[in-house]
Each structure stands twice: as C-alpha cells, then as structure tokens.
XYZ file of C-alpha atoms in Angstrom:
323
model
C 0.000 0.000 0.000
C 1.370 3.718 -1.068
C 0.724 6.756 0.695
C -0.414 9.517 -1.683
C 1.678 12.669 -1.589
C -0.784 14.806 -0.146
C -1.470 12.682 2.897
C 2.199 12.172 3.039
C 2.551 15.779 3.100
C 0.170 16.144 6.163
C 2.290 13.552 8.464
C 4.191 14.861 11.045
C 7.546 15.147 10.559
C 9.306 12.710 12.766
C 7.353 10.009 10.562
C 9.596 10.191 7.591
C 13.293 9.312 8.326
C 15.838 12.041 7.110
C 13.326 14.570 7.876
C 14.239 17.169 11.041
C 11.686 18.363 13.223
C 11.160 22.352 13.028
C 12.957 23.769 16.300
C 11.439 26.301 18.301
C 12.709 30.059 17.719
C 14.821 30.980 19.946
C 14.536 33.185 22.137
C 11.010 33.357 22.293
C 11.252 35.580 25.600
C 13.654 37.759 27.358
C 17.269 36.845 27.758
C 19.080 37.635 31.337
C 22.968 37.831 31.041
C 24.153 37.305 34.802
C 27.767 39.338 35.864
C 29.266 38.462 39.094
C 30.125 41.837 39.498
C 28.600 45.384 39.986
C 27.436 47.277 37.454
C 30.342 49.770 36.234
C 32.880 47.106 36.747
C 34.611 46.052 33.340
C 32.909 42.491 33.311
C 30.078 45.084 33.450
C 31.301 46.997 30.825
C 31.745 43.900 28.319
C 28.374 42.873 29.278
C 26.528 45.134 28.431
C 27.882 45.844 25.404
C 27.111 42.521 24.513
C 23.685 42.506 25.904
C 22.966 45.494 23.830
C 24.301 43.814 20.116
C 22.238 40.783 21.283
C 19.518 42.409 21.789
C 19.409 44.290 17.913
C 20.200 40.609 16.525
C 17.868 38.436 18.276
C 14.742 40.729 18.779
C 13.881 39.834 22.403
C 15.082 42.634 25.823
C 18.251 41.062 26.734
C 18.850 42.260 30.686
C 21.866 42.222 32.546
C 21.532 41.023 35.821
C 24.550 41.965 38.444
C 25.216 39.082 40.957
C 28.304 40.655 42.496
C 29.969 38.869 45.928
C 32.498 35.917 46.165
C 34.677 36.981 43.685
C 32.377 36.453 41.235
C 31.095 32.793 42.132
C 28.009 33.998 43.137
C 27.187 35.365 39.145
C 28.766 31.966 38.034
C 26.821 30.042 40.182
C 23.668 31.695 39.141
C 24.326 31.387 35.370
C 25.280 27.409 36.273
C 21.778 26.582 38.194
C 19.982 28.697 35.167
C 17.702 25.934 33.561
C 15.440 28.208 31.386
C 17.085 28.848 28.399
C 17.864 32.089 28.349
C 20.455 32.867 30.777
C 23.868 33.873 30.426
C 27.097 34.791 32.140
C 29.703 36.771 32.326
C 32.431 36.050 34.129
C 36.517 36.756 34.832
C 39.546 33.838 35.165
C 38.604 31.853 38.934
C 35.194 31.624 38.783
C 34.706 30.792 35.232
C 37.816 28.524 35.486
C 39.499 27.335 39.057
C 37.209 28.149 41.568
C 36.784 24.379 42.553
C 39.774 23.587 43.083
C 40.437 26.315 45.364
C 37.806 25.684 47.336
C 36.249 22.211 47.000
C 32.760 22.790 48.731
C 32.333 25.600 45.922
C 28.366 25.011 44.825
C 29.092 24.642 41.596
C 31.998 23.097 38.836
C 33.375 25.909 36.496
C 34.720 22.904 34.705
C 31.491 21.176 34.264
C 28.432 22.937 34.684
C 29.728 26.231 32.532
C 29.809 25.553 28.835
C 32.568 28.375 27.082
C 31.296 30.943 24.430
C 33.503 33.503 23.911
C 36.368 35.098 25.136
C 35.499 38.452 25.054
C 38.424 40.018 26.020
C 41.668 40.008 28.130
C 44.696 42.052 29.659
C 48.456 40.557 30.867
C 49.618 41.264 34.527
C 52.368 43.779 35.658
C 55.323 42.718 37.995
C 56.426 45.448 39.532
C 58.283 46.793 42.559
C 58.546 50.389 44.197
C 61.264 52.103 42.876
C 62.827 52.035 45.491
C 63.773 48.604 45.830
C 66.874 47.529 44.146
C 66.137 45.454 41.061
C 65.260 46.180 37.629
C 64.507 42.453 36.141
C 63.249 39.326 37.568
C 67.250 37.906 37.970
C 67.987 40.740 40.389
C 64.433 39.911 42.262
C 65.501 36.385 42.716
C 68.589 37.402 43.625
C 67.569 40.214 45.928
C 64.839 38.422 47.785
C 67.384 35.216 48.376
C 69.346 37.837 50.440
C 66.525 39.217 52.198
C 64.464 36.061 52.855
C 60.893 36.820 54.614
C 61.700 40.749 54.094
C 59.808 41.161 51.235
C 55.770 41.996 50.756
C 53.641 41.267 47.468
C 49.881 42.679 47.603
C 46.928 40.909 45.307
C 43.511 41.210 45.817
C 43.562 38.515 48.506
C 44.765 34.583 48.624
C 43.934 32.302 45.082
C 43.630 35.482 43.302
C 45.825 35.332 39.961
C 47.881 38.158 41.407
C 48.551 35.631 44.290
C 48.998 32.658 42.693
C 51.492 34.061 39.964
C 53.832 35.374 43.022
C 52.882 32.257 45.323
C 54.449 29.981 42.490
C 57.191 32.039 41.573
C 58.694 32.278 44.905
C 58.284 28.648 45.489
C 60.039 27.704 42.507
C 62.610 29.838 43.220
C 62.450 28.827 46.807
C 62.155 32.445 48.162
C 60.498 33.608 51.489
C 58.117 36.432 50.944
C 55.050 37.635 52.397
C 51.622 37.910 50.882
C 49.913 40.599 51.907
C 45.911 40.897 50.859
C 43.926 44.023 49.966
C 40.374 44.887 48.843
C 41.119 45.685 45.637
C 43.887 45.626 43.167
C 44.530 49.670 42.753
C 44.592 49.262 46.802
C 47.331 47.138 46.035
C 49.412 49.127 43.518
C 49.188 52.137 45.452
C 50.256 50.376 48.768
C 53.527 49.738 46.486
C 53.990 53.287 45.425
C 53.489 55.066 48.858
C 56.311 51.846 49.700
C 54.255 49.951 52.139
C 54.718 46.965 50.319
C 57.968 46.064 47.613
C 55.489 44.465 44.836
C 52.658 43.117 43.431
C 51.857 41.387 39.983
C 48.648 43.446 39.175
C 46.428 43.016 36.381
C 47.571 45.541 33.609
C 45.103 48.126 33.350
C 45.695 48.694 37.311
C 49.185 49.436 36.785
C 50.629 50.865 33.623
C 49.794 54.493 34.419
C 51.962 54.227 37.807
C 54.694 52.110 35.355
C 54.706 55.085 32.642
C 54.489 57.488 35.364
C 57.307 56.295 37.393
C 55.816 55.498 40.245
C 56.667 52.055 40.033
C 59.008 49.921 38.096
C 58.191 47.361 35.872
C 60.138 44.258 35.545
C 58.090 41.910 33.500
C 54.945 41.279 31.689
C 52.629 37.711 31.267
C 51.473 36.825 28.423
C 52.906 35.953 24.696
C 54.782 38.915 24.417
C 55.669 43.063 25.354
C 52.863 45.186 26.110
C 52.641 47.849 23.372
C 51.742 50.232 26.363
C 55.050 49.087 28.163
C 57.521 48.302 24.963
C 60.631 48.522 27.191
C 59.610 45.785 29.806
C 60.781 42.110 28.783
C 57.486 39.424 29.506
C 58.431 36.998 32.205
C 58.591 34.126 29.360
C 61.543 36.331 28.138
C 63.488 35.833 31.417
C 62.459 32.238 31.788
C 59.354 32.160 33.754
C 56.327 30.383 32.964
C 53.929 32.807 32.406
C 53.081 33.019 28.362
C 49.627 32.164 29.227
C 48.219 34.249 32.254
C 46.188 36.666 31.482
C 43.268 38.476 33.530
C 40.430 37.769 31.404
C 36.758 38.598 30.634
C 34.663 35.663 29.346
C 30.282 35.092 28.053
C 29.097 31.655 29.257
C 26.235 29.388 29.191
C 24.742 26.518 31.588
C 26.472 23.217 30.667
C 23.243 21.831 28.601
C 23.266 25.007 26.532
C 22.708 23.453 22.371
C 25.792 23.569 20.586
C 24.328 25.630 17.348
C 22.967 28.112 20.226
C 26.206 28.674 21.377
C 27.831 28.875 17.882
C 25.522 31.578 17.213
C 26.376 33.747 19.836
C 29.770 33.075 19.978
C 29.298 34.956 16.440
C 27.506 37.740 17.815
C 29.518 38.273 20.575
C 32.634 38.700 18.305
C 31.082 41.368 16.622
C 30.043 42.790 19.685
C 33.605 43.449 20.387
C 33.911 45.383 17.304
C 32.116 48.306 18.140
C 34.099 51.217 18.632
C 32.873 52.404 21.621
C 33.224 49.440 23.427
C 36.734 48.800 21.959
C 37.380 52.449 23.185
C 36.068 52.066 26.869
C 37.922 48.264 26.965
C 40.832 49.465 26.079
C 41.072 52.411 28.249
C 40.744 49.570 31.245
C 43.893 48.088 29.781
C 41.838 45.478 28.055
C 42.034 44.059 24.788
C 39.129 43.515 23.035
C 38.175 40.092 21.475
C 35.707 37.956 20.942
C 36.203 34.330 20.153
C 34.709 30.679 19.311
C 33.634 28.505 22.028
C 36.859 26.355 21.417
C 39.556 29.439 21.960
C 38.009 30.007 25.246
C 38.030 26.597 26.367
C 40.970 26.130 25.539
C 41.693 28.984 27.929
C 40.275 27.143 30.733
C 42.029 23.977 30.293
C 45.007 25.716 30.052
C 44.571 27.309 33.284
C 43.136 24.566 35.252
C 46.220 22.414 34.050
C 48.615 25.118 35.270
C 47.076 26.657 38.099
C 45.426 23.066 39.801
C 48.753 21.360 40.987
C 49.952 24.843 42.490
C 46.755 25.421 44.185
C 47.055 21.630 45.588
C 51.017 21.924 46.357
C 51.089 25.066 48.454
C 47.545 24.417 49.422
C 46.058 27.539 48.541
C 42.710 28.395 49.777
C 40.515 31.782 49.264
C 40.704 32.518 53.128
C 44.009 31.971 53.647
C-alpha cells in the first residue's frame, strides 16, 4: 500500500526518516545575562555591550543582571543553576575557570556545569616593585629576595587570586620567602607599592601601567605571549624564563552546561562582533583590556590551560581563598 503525496505531506515530521523536526525560535522571551560583578565594573562593561548587540540581533530585551559577591562565584553560580534557556554569564579567570579547586565545597563546577562561548576580552599582569627597591629584572628579584628572605611583601587582591597565585608559584620555585599581603582591591594594592608599604605586586595591567609610565613604580616583567605595546621597554616573564606566556586576567560570556551547541555557535558569532564596536573597543581598552571575541573552542581552551597550570599549584602550596 502507497501513501499519496498529499497525505504524506500532512504527516508529522518525525514520521519520515531524514526529515528534522522544526525547532522552536529561539529566544522566544527575554534573555538575562548574569555578571558576578557590579554594574560599572569592566565584566560590566563587556556585558553590556554585549547585551545590547544581542539584543538588535535576536529581537527579544536582553537584561543584565549583576550578581556581584564571592569573587564572582556567586554570578557563576547563578548562570550554572539557570535551567530556562535564556540565561547567560559573564564572568573573569577563577570563577569561570578554578574556583573548585580552590575551594572544593564551591556550589558549583566551572569545569562542568559552565559551557565556554567567547572570550570576550583580556589584559596581561604587571610585575612590579617600588622604585625604590633595588632590582630592575626578575634575575635581580631572585637574587635580591634570596638575600633578604621573609623581608619582602607582594599585595593581590587577597589569597587564590591570579595576582597571588602568579607570586605564590614564583617564589616557590625559586624557593624564596616572601610575604603575601591581601587588599580589597587591586589599585589598593598598587598604590600600597607606590606610597612603599609593600615592595610588589603582579597586578592586572590596566591597574598598573599608568603608575609604570608614570614612574611610580618599576616594571620588571609582563605575562602573556609577548611586550605590552603600552610598556615596549619591559621584557614578559617568558623572556626571562618564567612560565607565564599564558596568564592573562580575562573577561569571558558563558552558558549553563546543557546550553545546544548551534545556540552557542551563534552567539559566539555575535559576541565577536560585539567586540567590534568602537565604543566598546574604546572604553575596553582604556581599562587596559584588549578587546576580542572568540569561538567557544579558543576560550576553552583557555580554561584547560589554566586549570592544568594553576590546579597542581593550588594543591602543592595548598592555597585556599581565606588563607
């Protein structure tokens, strides 16, 4: 028995093999895009400027919702729970990366309950010392800390903090005694070293590089791949041996775990050329950030890198947030 065309036609479309079943639009209501921090913050900042391309592209309000507290685990929890659809994150390095292995009763897994969109943009840290302390590269740091062993302060923005983990693991490698000192915020930090309270701190770039050009403190080394064009003069670490090509303070957009992969494609997409508009590019950059925008694989990627690095240093000095 054949089925005529026109009552073939008006079965449904999981009855005939090869055919798809139409997918709901999407969105079909309001998008939230959760950020862990308060509003005016850059996460903030790349947020909403995301928020408002998404919103032109997909035709729904796309809201951004400010979680702030716990460095930014609260946000990334909420965007983790999110089973609705339509929520979104954005998020820094820690929470979106090793918060659970600095503290294991975390509520959520960065790992596995955030799935990676796009890196939306990113900044290198600053070693750098008062000028009044005796060293002008990271040799003469070694060298100068081994002959003043527990003399020497670093600030960061408190314990597991990138700031504290890139000076926790440098002076154990190098087996140097220094003290970590913790402050509420990062400019708290670099202006602790410039009034000399404190002989250094690796500071996320954009917190720094005035004081650097300024000559209120001295730089002695960059992270990432290479020389900051704002600092042209001061070698990275990799240049002077240290393991630090791939730290970077950086801004990422997330989803909950289950998000669809074509769904995440697509904003990955948008979200790139979010980060092409000039004002946004103008107001990142004047933060010290560079603006991006990425695939889901590049920031990923990012993340693995990061928990592969940072995890066994976290577990070997036992580093926790409180400590």
């Amino acid at each position: 028995m054949t089925i005529g065309r026109r009552a073939a036609l008006a079965l449904p479309a999981l009855a005939l093999p090869g055919v798809a079943s139409a997918q709901p639009a999407w969105p079909d209501r309001p998008v939230r895009v959760v950020v862990g921090f308060p509003g005016g913050s850059t996460p903030d900042i790349a947020a909403r400027a995301v928020a408002t391309h998404l919103q032109t592209v997909l035709g729904q309000p796309v809201v951004v919702d400010n979680r702030a507290g716990g460095g930014g685990t609260i946000g990334a929890d909420a965007v983790a729970k999110a089973h609705d659809g339509h929520t979104l994150g954005v998020t820094i390095g820690g929470p979106g990366s090793i918060a659970r292995i600095l503290n294991p009763q975390l509520s959520y897994d960065p790992v596995a309950d955030l799935r990676p969109v796009s890196l939306l943009a990113r900044m290198p840290f600053v070693l750098s010392v008062n000028p009044g302390v005796p060293v002008r590269n990271v040799a003469e740091l070694i060298a100068h800390a081994r002959a003043n062993p527990g003399k020497l302060n670093y600030g960061s923005v408190g314990a597991g903090s990138t700031g504290h983990l890139i000076m926790a693991e440098f002076a154990a490698r190098h087996g140097l005694e220094m003290v970590h000192v913790p402050f509420r915020s990062v400019p708290q930090s670099v202006m602790e070293v410039v009034a000399g309270r404190i002989e250094m701190t690796a500071a996320a770039a954009g917190a720094v590089v005035g004081q650097a050009r300024g000559g209120q403190v001295r730089a002695i080394g960059v992270s990432g791949a290479g020389r900051m064009a704002q600092l042209p003069d001061v070698p990275s670490l990799a240049e002077q041996g240290e393991p630090a090509g791939d730290i970077y303070a950086w801004i990422g957009l997330f989803a909950p775990a289950n998000t669809p992969e074509e769904r995440v494609a697509r904003l990955a997409t948008e979200a790139g050329r979010a980060m092409t508009n000039a004002e946004t590019r103008r107001v990142l950059e004047a933060a010290g950030f560079e603006p991006l925008g990425s695939d889901a694989a590049t920031l990923a990627a990012l993340i693995r890198d990061e928990v592969a690095f940072w995890g066994p240093v976290v577990r070997r000095l036992n580093i926790r947030p409180e400590s």
